[in-house]
Amino acid sequence: MKRFLETGNFAIAEAAIIAGCRFFAGYPITPATELAESMSLRLPQVDGVYLQAEDECAAMHLCIGAALGGMKAMTATSGPGFILYADPFGWALGCEMPMVVLNSGRVGPVSGITGAPGQGEFYNTRYPTQGGNYESVVLAPNSAQEAMAMVIEAFYLSERLRMPVTVLADQLITDGWEDISIPETEEEMKEMGMRFWPRKFHPGPDFYPATDALDIPPVQMGKNTGGLCSDWTPTEQGYDIEEVEDHHKHAYRLIYKVRNNRELFAHHYEKKYMDDDPDLVVVSYGTPSRVVNTAVGRARSQGMKVGSLRLINLWPFPDEHFTRKAKYLAVELNWDGQLVREIQRAVPKDSDVHFLGICGDLPTNQDLLETFDKILKNQPLQRKGWEMEAW
Amino acid sequence: MEYYSSNLIEEYLRTRKIPSTACSGCGLGMNHKVVIQAFKELGLKTADIIWGTSIGCAGRQTFATFKGDGFAGTHGRAYAIARGLRIALPPEKKIVLSVGDGDAFGIGLMHLIHSARVNADITVIVHDNLGYQSTGGQFGFTTPMGVKTDSSPYGMFEPNLMSEGMDVMHILKGAGATFLARHVVLADGAMAVESVKKAILNRGFSLVHMPHPCVTNFAMKHLGSRVPVEIFRWFKERTAPLGQEKPNTIWATGIWHDASNTRPEFSEVMWGATEKIRRTGAL
Ligand SMILES: Cc1ncc(C[n+]2csc(CCOP(=O)(O)OP(=O)(O)O)c2C)c(N)n1
Ligand code: SF4
């Protein structure tokens, strides 16, 4: 095991290499630039290729090409680049091409604030492309160390599920400096709970079974299998055809290979002080969860019956954590409230759901403790003149 | 020249997809045939070729027709996919893209230029039906001036890549392409086969621009007739070999630029550098 004091971007580059990634296409954008830089340095040393694309749309298409040729590929960006992935993302989902995408959130909309953390990409990562009829898998770490682990996990899941998997980070994770331990052997990887799945290829001809089965390798070009892969509806023969019945089978697989195999990733969450059915459950993901965990600990010492639920697997949304009628508070790095909407949908009827939004910075312990106290006392939430009762 | 003889079909095409779904009288089939004929004359097997397409008539009508491995990208993106694929494939595999003019010279132009810039070993065949035809016949970036389409009801007047003395070939040459040719198959089919062969043999970025008649939309709107012979005649009158252009020539045909095998090829450069860095830690 090697230890470093380094950035999340550095850790993620090492993680990708450990996971077998040998192709990275990037386009500079804060706060994911240093990941591209790390890859440009590291990939040639391990027999890999780094390409700088003409834009993010090309970057992900370059990854598609490399993946079609049998390589494990990755690309990374922030919100303004993530929207340019929309076109290739749809292709990669529809053609079931494994790859890993990292989105490091900053403050939007548009260019917004580049060097500050934001969480405006919650729904964007669920619906990264048009058309619907698919599920998305999104993992959201809250530290550089966990970002490393989740990138390795994302490669593992992308192979087994045959699809692009997104790691949703934020500026503090990718740009922040932290103590990072990197495994050097397979044993160490296993000890650290990291999983590995090699790239395989499908000999065909049955490329697109209408099944939710795992572990069907992707189509590969250049193996002379007659492999076909297109943005049109594939059938068992791989032909394009415009028939609703065939398209339904295709969509079934895109949706249910994920929904029916949630046990693969549903264990990615963290609960603190949740064993005694707390009155208030504070829900968060990414870096704000680190403050939330501290604040919840302090609230407990002050006698408040509060628990912390930190989501790592964001999508498909883990409804199973929200079956109990209680008070819920979503703490998010945005002012419009995104995670909170999903919690409202998942909780039992008439549950009490609240929202605390802050953006460009983390909430303070003080903010959080005051908010917990008010919610527990059924007092209205008000902060800096922003009316929060709507939630 | 052997025109779609049954052995060409059996050797290279999926018989399930023959006849293609293109409109009867469409010039696309003639172009397609030229490309397959070039494969045959080069002695290439389906295993040697990856067939890539995009959307549009050129893409949709030829995707999955080729018997070997094939992919279709979204609109305009096949050039970026092919560049990534070039990195992953062994150098002896040929990547041939069968695309439309809107795809290559409109939405995909930036990716196309960047593929030429790095001299990626890809052969791009642009089946130019002079506009966006599978969406019903709107003008594109090669539609001749004055031509009426569904989105140029007064006649084409916005400058494009083939107006005012401009030619898309100049752009591609300037960007670094190492083989460029243009052919109108109904006028010089045999030469087209020779150019496609040269394009494939160039270890670098090649593009063969093949304008072809669209009977259903282009001819119907502009000439008021979908009778193939009329649009074929209209095409022929506006085609001349390079150097023998007449005042009304739109398509000067022949080899525009042949710098085959003079520039280092993209994947060779990338893997060469990788190999050296891995061994010595520097370039
Ligand atoms: C991103 C995107 N924009 C628009 C379309 C709609 N579209 C489908 S086919 C087509 C025409 C493409 O034109 P061209 O490449 O010249 O091919 P043609 O149909 O003329 O052969 C268009 C615009 C699309 N499929 N995707
Ligand atoms: S619409 Fe035009 S270009 Fe397309 S297949 Fe029909 S005739 Fe050919």
XYZ file of C-alpha atoms and ligand atoms in Angstrom:
708
model
C 0.000 0.000 0.000
C 1.314 3.441 -0.946
C 0.299 6.564 0.958
C 0.160 10.033 -0.530
C -0.919 13.508 0.432
C -2.560 14.283 -2.891
C -5.671 15.543 -4.672
C -8.771 13.528 -5.453
C -7.933 13.876 -9.137
C -4.598 12.145 -8.536
C -6.298 9.354 -6.605
C -8.906 8.865 -9.310
C -6.247 8.548 -12.028
C -4.492 5.836 -10.026
C -7.819 4.124 -9.398
C -8.674 4.046 -13.085
C -5.318 2.481 -13.891
C -5.753 -0.165 -11.187
C -9.177 -0.934 -12.649
C -7.611 -1.613 -16.037
C -8.405 1.673 -17.776
C -5.946 2.216 -20.619
C -7.769 4.947 -22.536
C -8.763 8.378 -21.341
C -10.157 11.209 -23.425
C -10.438 14.571 -21.756
C -11.120 18.224 -22.276
C -9.860 20.786 -19.760
C -12.417 21.982 -17.218
C -12.168 22.942 -13.581
C -12.376 20.913 -11.369
C -11.576 17.814 -13.447
C -8.585 19.208 -15.364
C -5.964 17.695 -13.097
C -7.446 14.257 -13.659
C -6.861 14.647 -17.403
C -3.368 15.921 -16.636
C -2.641 12.965 -14.369
C -3.858 10.574 -17.039
C -1.661 12.218 -19.694
C 1.305 11.574 -17.415
C 0.407 8.105 -16.177
C -1.251 6.313 -19.091
C 1.797 6.106 -21.389
C 3.760 4.631 -18.476
C 1.306 1.726 -18.278
C 0.807 1.176 -22.022
C -2.250 3.355 -22.325
C -3.304 6.317 -24.448
C -4.465 9.765 -23.392
C -6.266 11.901 -25.964
C -7.355 15.495 -25.666
C -10.615 15.816 -27.545
C -11.992 18.744 -29.565
C -14.896 18.910 -27.097
C -16.597 16.726 -24.501
C -18.988 15.259 -27.036
C -15.965 14.009 -28.952
C -14.254 12.923 -25.726
C -16.982 10.450 -24.874
C -17.263 9.330 -28.499
C -13.524 8.648 -28.494
C -14.114 6.505 -25.407
C -16.890 4.703 -27.272
C -14.482 3.964 -30.117
C -11.807 2.665 -27.779
C -14.374 0.575 -25.896
C -15.712 -0.799 -29.193
C -12.158 -1.930 -29.834
C -12.000 -3.688 -26.474
C -10.356 -1.130 -24.197
C -11.526 0.066 -20.804
C -12.094 3.785 -21.193
C -12.878 6.798 -19.065
C -13.647 10.484 -19.428
C -14.175 13.209 -16.853
C -15.657 16.662 -16.738
C -17.853 19.081 -14.801
C -21.412 20.296 -15.444
C -20.758 22.359 -18.608
C -18.973 19.383 -20.208
C -21.361 16.770 -18.841
C -24.198 18.203 -20.920
C -22.036 17.680 -24.020
C -21.872 13.984 -23.134
C -25.620 13.756 -23.727
C -25.234 12.487 -27.282
C -22.551 9.807 -26.705
C -24.088 8.877 -23.356
C -27.253 7.817 -25.121
C -25.267 5.769 -27.591
C -23.248 4.075 -24.848
C -26.412 3.267 -22.883
C -28.282 2.003 -25.920
C -25.369 0.010 -27.321
C -24.454 -1.207 -23.842
C -20.853 -0.094 -23.951
C -19.033 -0.179 -20.603
C -17.046 2.919 -19.610
C -16.694 5.249 -16.666
C -17.685 8.896 -16.581
C -16.733 11.277 -13.808
C -18.660 14.470 -13.197
C -17.190 16.827 -10.634
C -19.852 19.310 -9.648
C -19.297 23.034 -9.432
C -21.818 25.852 -9.048
C -24.266 26.234 -11.935
C -26.132 26.970 -14.039
C -23.884 27.534 -17.072
C -20.306 28.396 -16.207
C -21.381 29.552 -12.756
C -18.625 29.449 -10.170
C -15.801 27.219 -11.294
C -13.677 26.793 -8.188
C -16.411 25.978 -5.702
C -18.414 22.844 -4.975
C -21.975 22.378 -6.179
C -24.524 19.591 -6.374
C -26.695 20.654 -9.268
C -26.160 17.444 -11.218
C -28.346 15.082 -9.219
C -31.028 14.708 -11.896
C -28.623 15.340 -14.746
C -26.715 12.190 -13.884
C -29.991 10.246 -13.684
C -31.047 11.536 -17.104
C -27.724 12.123 -18.879
C -29.317 11.730 -22.316
C -32.617 12.045 -24.132
C -35.385 9.607 -24.806
C -35.823 7.803 -21.505
C -36.265 4.026 -21.450
C -33.076 3.395 -19.516
C -31.755 3.250 -15.962
C -28.625 5.004 -14.760
C -26.082 3.920 -12.173
C -24.480 6.753 -10.206
C -22.031 6.574 -7.304
C -21.241 9.622 -5.157
C -18.144 9.444 -2.928
C -17.417 11.991 -0.188
C -13.610 11.941 -0.064
C -10.591 11.488 -2.290
C -10.040 8.019 -0.826
C -13.622 6.993 -1.462
C -13.535 8.568 -4.936
C -10.699 6.197 -5.704
C -12.676 3.217 -4.434
C -15.825 4.277 -6.291
C -14.006 4.740 -9.588
C -12.696 1.185 -9.285
C -16.208 0.046 -8.364
C -17.661 1.982 -11.315
C -15.374 0.109 -13.704
C -16.455 -3.164 -12.107
C -20.159 -2.336 -12.374
C -19.858 -0.982 -15.908
C -18.437 -4.301 -17.095
C -20.950 -6.468 -15.293
C -23.934 -4.346 -16.278
C -22.555 -3.531 -19.737
C -23.171 0.199 -19.498
C -21.554 3.554 -18.719
C -21.453 4.233 -14.978
C -21.155 7.750 -13.553
C -19.158 8.827 -10.522
C -20.580 12.081 -9.219
C -18.030 14.052 -7.235
C -17.710 17.729 -6.433
C -14.987 20.323 -6.559
C -13.826 19.674 -2.984
C -13.314 15.979 -3.709
C -11.407 16.288 -6.977
C -9.382 19.424 -6.180
C -8.979 18.913 -2.418
C -5.788 17.465 -0.917
C -6.186 14.466 1.348
C -4.378 11.497 2.795
C -4.774 8.700 0.231
C -3.860 5.004 0.453
C -3.496 3.197 -2.844
C -3.407 -0.597 -3.012
C -0.461 -2.136 -4.823
C -1.470 -5.762 -5.020
C -4.636 -7.671 -5.726
C -4.652 -8.836 -2.098
C -4.595 -5.256 -0.897
C -7.371 -4.371 -3.300
C -9.512 -7.150 -1.883
C -8.719 -6.115 1.690
C -9.884 -2.609 0.811
C -13.123 -4.027 -0.571
C -12.285 -3.273 -4.202
C -13.616 -5.438 -7.005
C -12.213 -6.062 -10.456
C -13.855 -7.363 -13.626
C -11.917 -7.863 -16.866
C -13.115 -6.749 -20.303
C -14.393 -9.681 -22.303
C -15.993 -9.720 -25.702
C -19.131 -11.285 -26.997
C -18.640 -13.858 -29.750
C -22.230 -13.276 -30.908
C -24.425 -13.568 -32.767
C -27.018 -13.047 -30.039
C -25.802 -9.579 -29.036
C -28.914 -8.082 -27.551
C -30.879 -10.589 -25.536
C -34.055 -9.214 -23.966
C -32.965 -10.309 -20.552
C -31.891 -8.708 -17.318
C -28.905 -11.069 -17.124
C -25.563 -9.779 -15.926
C -22.140 -10.469 -17.351
C -22.940 -10.387 -21.038
C -19.800 -8.894 -22.548
C -20.136 -6.024 -25.024
C -19.915 -6.194 -28.792
C -16.423 -5.665 -30.082
C -15.245 -4.526 -33.496
C -12.300 -6.181 -35.172
C -12.923 -9.723 -33.980
C -14.711 -10.631 -37.196
C -17.792 -11.851 -35.397
C -20.100 -9.836 -37.641
C -20.757 -7.741 -34.572
C -23.152 -4.863 -35.100
C -23.764 -1.896 -32.893
C -25.917 1.082 -33.747
C -28.041 3.877 -32.388
C -31.109 2.181 -33.864
C -33.117 -0.595 -32.262
C -31.031 -3.716 -32.124
C -32.674 -7.093 -32.388
C -31.314 -10.525 -31.634
C -29.577 -10.428 -34.997
C -28.144 -6.989 -34.331
C -30.099 -5.494 -37.203
C -31.707 -2.108 -37.022
C -35.436 -2.179 -37.246
C -38.244 0.193 -36.271
C -40.711 -2.080 -34.513
C -42.191 -1.119 -31.173
C -42.162 -4.723 -30.012
C -38.427 -5.092 -30.646
C -37.714 -1.719 -29.139
C -39.667 -2.671 -26.060
C -37.464 -5.735 -25.595
C -34.381 -3.578 -25.958
C -35.662 -0.999 -23.467
C -36.659 -3.787 -21.078
C -33.060 -4.870 -20.902
C -31.737 -1.316 -20.447
C -34.114 -0.770 -17.545
C -34.273 -4.140 -15.838
C -30.659 -5.279 -16.079
C -30.124 -2.459 -13.553
C -33.344 -2.606 -11.529
C -33.235 -6.370 -11.090
C -29.576 -6.422 -10.099
C -29.540 -3.688 -7.501
C -27.890 -5.992 -4.958
C -24.683 -5.378 -6.907
C -24.425 -1.810 -5.627
C -27.277 -1.131 -3.180
C -24.899 -1.650 -0.238
C -23.122 1.604 -1.067
C -24.462 3.864 1.674
C -23.468 4.908 5.170
C -25.703 5.161 8.239
C -24.758 6.856 11.500
C -26.958 6.958 14.624
C -29.696 5.242 12.674
C -30.233 2.171 14.878
C -32.738 3.721 17.301
C -35.227 5.055 14.737
C -34.221 8.722 15.062
C -36.903 11.419 14.953
C -34.984 13.263 12.258
C -33.046 11.577 9.444
C -30.524 13.863 7.764
C -29.907 12.764 4.180
C -26.898 13.881 2.168
C -24.244 12.732 -0.291
C -20.794 13.921 -1.340
C -18.715 16.365 0.701
C -21.537 18.027 2.678
C -22.113 14.630 4.281
C -18.832 15.024 6.124
C -20.147 18.086 7.952
C -23.525 16.394 8.386
C -21.917 13.405 10.106
C -20.077 15.678 12.519
C -23.151 17.787 13.218
C -25.314 14.727 13.808
C -22.754 13.435 16.314
C -22.845 16.778 18.137
C -26.634 16.899 18.049
C -26.704 13.492 19.723
C -24.443 14.757 22.504
C -26.927 17.617 22.937
C -29.749 15.087 23.278
C -31.326 15.512 19.827
C -32.505 12.196 18.374
C -30.982 12.686 14.925
C -29.462 10.187 12.493
C -27.418 10.499 9.308
C -28.107 8.646 6.076
C -25.411 9.202 3.498
C -26.168 7.967 0.010
C -23.297 6.717 -2.112
C -25.379 4.824 -4.657
C -27.558 7.736 -5.794
C -29.230 6.124 -8.792
C -31.275 4.034 -9.055
C -32.587 5.881 -6.024
C -32.496 3.615 -2.956
C -36.142 3.896 -1.871
C -35.625 1.152 0.713
C -34.037 3.653 3.133
C -37.177 5.760 3.244
C -39.888 3.332 4.322
C -40.213 4.666 7.879
C -42.413 7.608 8.678
C -40.141 10.214 10.286
C -38.830 13.708 9.780
C -36.327 13.981 6.940
C -33.894 16.752 6.097
C -32.029 16.897 2.787
C -28.757 18.811 2.949
C -27.558 19.707 -0.525
C -25.105 22.014 -2.273
C -27.737 23.759 -4.365
C -30.446 26.322 -3.746
C -33.219 24.743 -5.773
C -33.520 21.395 -3.986
C -33.027 18.220 -6.001
C -32.341 15.273 -3.676
C -35.203 16.532 -1.512
C -37.689 15.925 -4.331
C -36.667 12.328 -4.607
C -36.930 11.883 -0.838
C -40.437 13.356 -0.938
C -41.376 10.790 -3.547
C -39.897 7.871 -1.610
C -41.139 8.570 1.939
C -44.481 7.345 3.346
C -47.424 9.672 2.812
C -47.562 12.753 5.096
C -43.916 12.473 6.136
C -42.253 15.697 7.126
C -39.514 16.496 4.555
C -37.243 19.537 4.800
C -34.491 21.052 2.730
C -31.322 22.919 3.626
C -29.537 24.239 0.568
C -26.185 25.933 0.442
C -24.002 26.317 -2.623
C -20.366 27.125 -3.370
C -19.411 26.275 0.195
C -20.216 23.692 2.854
C -22.839 24.196 5.530
C -21.417 24.907 8.981
C -22.068 22.766 12.035
C -23.838 25.789 13.480
C -26.217 25.993 10.459
C -26.989 22.322 10.746
C -27.499 22.188 14.510
C -29.877 25.163 14.385
C -31.802 23.545 11.559
C -32.087 20.179 13.369
C -33.306 21.958 16.472
C -35.974 23.923 14.603
C -37.256 20.897 12.739
C -37.439 18.834 15.924
C -39.366 21.684 17.590
C -41.653 22.077 14.564
C -40.466 25.652 14.046
C -40.331 27.125 10.537
C -36.949 27.133 8.778
C -35.638 30.483 7.752
C -32.129 31.390 6.731
C -30.734 34.587 5.292
C -34.192 35.650 4.211
C -34.769 32.496 2.158
C -38.131 30.947 2.871
C -37.664 27.241 3.280
C -41.182 26.305 4.288
C -41.976 25.336 0.725
C -40.183 22.098 1.488
C -16.486 -3.128 -64.000
C -18.467 -5.851 -62.353
C -21.765 -4.356 -61.170
C -23.165 -6.047 -58.057
C -22.425 -9.459 -59.396
C -23.807 -12.165 -57.189
C -20.346 -13.048 -55.946
C -19.797 -9.470 -54.711
C -23.037 -9.769 -52.782
C -22.220 -13.155 -51.347
C -18.718 -12.185 -50.396
C -19.371 -8.825 -48.752
C -23.049 -8.258 -48.051
C -25.764 -9.641 -45.823
C -28.265 -10.983 -48.271
C -31.044 -10.286 -45.770
C -30.454 -6.602 -46.408
C -30.595 -6.861 -50.217
C -32.310 -5.082 -51.841
C -31.612 -2.130 -49.582
C -34.362 0.088 -48.280
C -33.141 3.054 -50.374
C -35.694 4.473 -52.837
C -35.671 2.902 -56.258
C -33.659 5.059 -58.636
C -31.458 6.426 -55.861
C -27.797 6.923 -56.771
C -26.623 5.649 -53.397
C -26.541 2.024 -54.533
C -24.078 2.875 -57.311
C -21.772 4.538 -54.801
C -22.073 1.625 -52.416
C -21.183 -0.744 -55.208
C -18.042 1.239 -56.029
C -16.823 0.842 -52.467
C -17.507 -2.907 -52.391
C -15.844 -3.291 -55.801
C -12.749 -1.555 -54.406
C -12.663 -4.061 -51.514
C -12.823 -6.885 -54.018
C -10.097 -5.500 -56.264
C -7.824 -4.970 -53.250
C -8.416 -8.576 -52.208
C -9.771 -7.489 -48.830
C -11.881 -9.897 -46.813
C -14.775 -8.822 -44.593
C -12.543 -9.618 -41.613
C -10.139 -6.886 -42.731
C -12.726 -4.118 -42.603
C -14.814 -2.347 -39.970
C -17.787 -0.614 -41.594
C -18.917 2.523 -39.801
C -21.873 4.721 -40.625
C -23.909 7.535 -39.198
C -27.595 8.310 -39.586
C -29.208 9.585 -42.777
C -29.758 7.679 -46.021
C -26.050 7.003 -46.481
C -25.787 5.539 -43.031
C -29.067 3.819 -42.577
C -29.179 2.211 -46.005
C -25.677 0.798 -45.748
C -25.459 -0.107 -42.046
C -25.597 -3.848 -41.470
C -25.508 -4.413 -45.217
C -21.796 -5.087 -45.025
C -21.270 -8.630 -43.804
C -18.412 -7.943 -41.383
C -18.253 -5.941 -38.173
C -20.113 -2.657 -38.289
C -21.158 0.238 -36.133
C -23.363 3.272 -36.594
C -22.767 6.412 -34.594
C -25.187 9.192 -33.837
C -25.411 12.091 -36.304
C -21.938 13.443 -37.123
C -19.991 11.509 -34.522
C -18.669 8.498 -36.411
C -15.371 10.353 -37.003
C -14.717 10.680 -33.276
C -15.757 7.066 -32.641
C -13.514 5.898 -35.474
C -10.559 7.810 -34.047
C -10.974 6.077 -30.679
C -11.447 2.743 -32.418
C -8.293 3.368 -34.457
C -6.323 3.472 -31.202
C -7.783 0.152 -30.065
C -7.606 -1.807 -33.339
C -4.574 -3.492 -34.844
C -3.129 -1.312 -37.633
C -3.943 -3.796 -40.395
C -7.702 -3.463 -39.845
C -9.310 -0.933 -42.201
C -11.982 1.458 -40.975
C -14.329 2.592 -43.738
C -17.048 5.127 -42.965
C -20.110 5.455 -45.190
C -21.736 8.791 -44.373
C -23.880 11.631 -45.693
C -22.950 15.213 -46.561
C -24.935 16.702 -43.705
C -23.218 14.297 -41.370
C -19.669 14.934 -42.561
C -19.767 18.578 -43.605
C -22.446 19.858 -41.240
C -22.854 18.432 -37.765
C -19.680 16.327 -37.897
C -17.318 18.779 -39.614
C -15.314 19.543 -36.492
C -14.741 15.852 -35.736
C -13.892 15.269 -39.403
C -11.310 18.056 -39.421
C -9.730 16.782 -36.231
C -9.511 13.303 -37.726
C -7.687 14.825 -40.717
C -5.494 16.877 -38.369
C -4.105 13.764 -36.699
C -4.070 11.782 -39.974
C -6.020 8.904 -38.442
C -6.128 5.886 -40.748
C -9.795 6.108 -41.685
C -11.395 6.099 -45.128
C -14.434 8.365 -45.239
C -16.842 7.919 -48.135
C -19.202 10.888 -48.274
C -22.353 9.999 -50.179
C -23.447 13.536 -50.991
C -27.099 13.765 -51.962
C -26.834 17.560 -51.838
C -28.702 18.109 -48.626
C -30.626 16.519 -45.796
C -32.672 13.959 -47.655
C -33.831 11.445 -45.077
C -35.512 14.296 -43.207
C -37.457 15.130 -46.338
C -35.142 17.336 -48.379
C -33.669 20.422 -46.715
C -30.576 22.218 -48.022
C -27.157 21.284 -46.666
C -23.642 22.651 -46.935
C -22.997 21.399 -50.461
C -26.375 22.278 -52.019
C -25.661 24.208 -55.234
C -26.653 27.884 -55.315
C -30.125 28.569 -56.621
C -31.425 25.082 -55.921
C -34.893 24.871 -54.414
C -35.328 22.573 -51.443
C -37.961 22.399 -48.728
C -35.953 24.860 -46.629
C -34.714 27.013 -49.517
C -38.037 27.687 -51.229
C -36.605 30.786 -52.974
C -33.533 28.916 -54.130
C -30.304 28.354 -52.220
C -28.623 31.684 -51.457
C -26.823 31.261 -48.123
C -23.081 30.748 -48.746
C -21.918 27.192 -48.172
C -18.873 24.970 -48.535
C -19.271 24.671 -52.309
C -20.163 28.257 -53.240
C -18.228 31.369 -54.279
C -15.217 29.328 -55.374
C -14.970 27.567 -52.023
C -14.561 23.829 -51.937
C -14.725 21.561 -48.927
C -11.669 19.742 -50.312
C -9.500 22.817 -49.620
C -10.555 22.802 -45.986
C -9.739 19.125 -45.587
C -6.415 19.490 -47.365
C -5.505 22.389 -45.117
C -6.489 20.321 -42.098
C -3.982 17.617 -43.002
C -5.890 14.947 -44.944
C -3.494 12.795 -46.956
C -5.832 11.534 -49.678
C -8.776 13.399 -51.182
C -10.821 12.591 -54.257
C -14.195 13.422 -55.732
C -16.202 11.271 -58.094
C -19.664 11.341 -59.558
C -20.139 7.641 -60.110
C -22.600 7.930 -62.979
C -19.907 9.879 -64.876
C -16.652 8.228 -63.798
C -17.437 5.040 -61.874
C -14.285 3.167 -62.847
C -12.079 6.030 -61.655
C -14.092 6.149 -58.447
C -13.145 2.531 -57.739
C -9.477 3.397 -58.286
C -9.728 6.334 -55.889
C -11.470 4.323 -53.180
C -8.691 1.732 -53.503
C -6.041 4.447 -53.118
C -7.954 5.901 -50.185
C -7.978 2.555 -48.412
C -4.302 1.929 -49.141
C -3.316 5.304 -47.693
C -2.229 4.746 -44.116
C -3.791 7.975 -42.986
C -6.914 10.090 -43.331
C -8.627 9.688 -46.716
C -11.909 11.065 -47.943
C -13.724 10.333 -51.178
C -16.545 12.729 -51.903
C -19.185 11.095 -54.097
C -22.131 13.345 -54.985
C -25.107 11.257 -56.092
C -28.665 11.874 -57.244
C -31.559 11.735 -54.812
C -34.675 11.122 -56.851
C -37.281 11.314 -54.141
C -36.565 14.670 -52.541
C -33.877 16.618 -54.352
C -34.954 15.841 -57.913
C -38.635 16.037 -57.141
C -38.331 19.478 -55.577
C -35.730 21.038 -57.844
C -36.547 19.441 -61.186
C -40.150 18.551 -60.523
C -39.549 14.948 -61.569
C -38.341 11.811 -59.869
C -37.563 10.080 -63.162
C -33.948 8.978 -62.641
C -32.754 9.821 -66.125
C -33.589 13.522 -65.657
C -31.610 14.002 -62.460
C -28.824 11.811 -63.844
C -28.587 14.134 -66.849
C -28.674 17.223 -64.606
C -25.780 15.751 -62.596
C -23.727 14.793 -65.626
C -24.012 18.258 -67.152
C -22.515 19.765 -63.991
C -19.655 17.290 -63.652
C -16.236 17.536 -65.321
C -12.809 16.076 -64.659
C -10.454 18.302 -62.660
C -8.668 20.650 -65.056
C -11.452 20.421 -67.631
C -14.078 22.396 -65.736
C -16.678 24.338 -67.730
C -18.464 27.481 -66.501
C -21.385 25.448 -65.174
C -19.255 22.753 -63.519
C -20.086 22.194 -59.874
C -18.224 18.939 -59.306
C -14.648 18.746 -60.533
C -13.841 15.066 -60.297
C -10.625 13.142 -59.862
C -7.894 12.992 -57.266
C -7.694 16.308 -55.433
C -4.788 15.582 -53.202
C -2.594 12.530 -52.931
C -0.027 12.684 -50.160
C -0.591 9.021 -49.308
C 1.752 7.625 -46.705
C 3.705 10.865 -46.333
C 2.563 11.855 -42.829
C 2.914 9.689 -39.731
C -0.350 7.965 -38.931
C -2.249 8.853 -35.729
C -2.348 5.515 -33.907
C 1.280 4.827 -34.856
C 2.260 8.170 -33.353
C 0.287 7.543 -30.178
C 1.446 3.962 -29.617
C 5.002 4.832 -30.657
C 5.132 7.582 -28.048
C 3.530 5.359 -25.424
C 6.058 2.629 -26.059
C 9.003 5.032 -25.797
C 7.692 6.720 -22.643
C 7.058 3.348 -21.037
C 10.615 2.209 -21.791
C 12.591 5.376 -21.164
C 10.266 7.652 -19.194
C 10.539 10.400 -21.820
C 10.054 11.113 -25.512
C -28.457 15.123 -33.569
C -29.443 14.873 -34.641
N -29.980 15.917 -35.310
C -30.868 15.690 -36.285
C -31.239 14.422 -36.634
C -32.279 14.194 -37.692
N -31.744 13.621 -38.927
C -31.975 12.334 -39.227
S -31.377 11.897 -40.710
C -30.820 13.469 -40.995
C -30.226 13.836 -42.311
C -28.771 13.691 -42.372
O -28.296 14.231 -43.558
P -27.135 13.581 -44.352
O -26.034 13.199 -43.452
O -26.783 14.489 -45.473
O -27.756 12.239 -44.873
P -28.891 11.997 -45.969
O -30.105 11.593 -45.242
O -29.076 13.242 -46.758
O -28.309 10.887 -46.766
C -31.099 14.299 -39.924
C -30.762 15.734 -39.855
C -30.667 13.360 -35.905
N -30.961 12.086 -36.155
N -29.772 13.615 -34.928
S -34.440 9.984 -49.990
Fe -33.132 10.391 -51.734
S -31.044 9.896 -51.053
Fe -32.479 8.973 -49.597
S -32.772 6.876 -50.354
Fe -34.416 8.117 -51.232
S -33.612 8.794 -53.203
Fe -31.887 8.060 -52.000
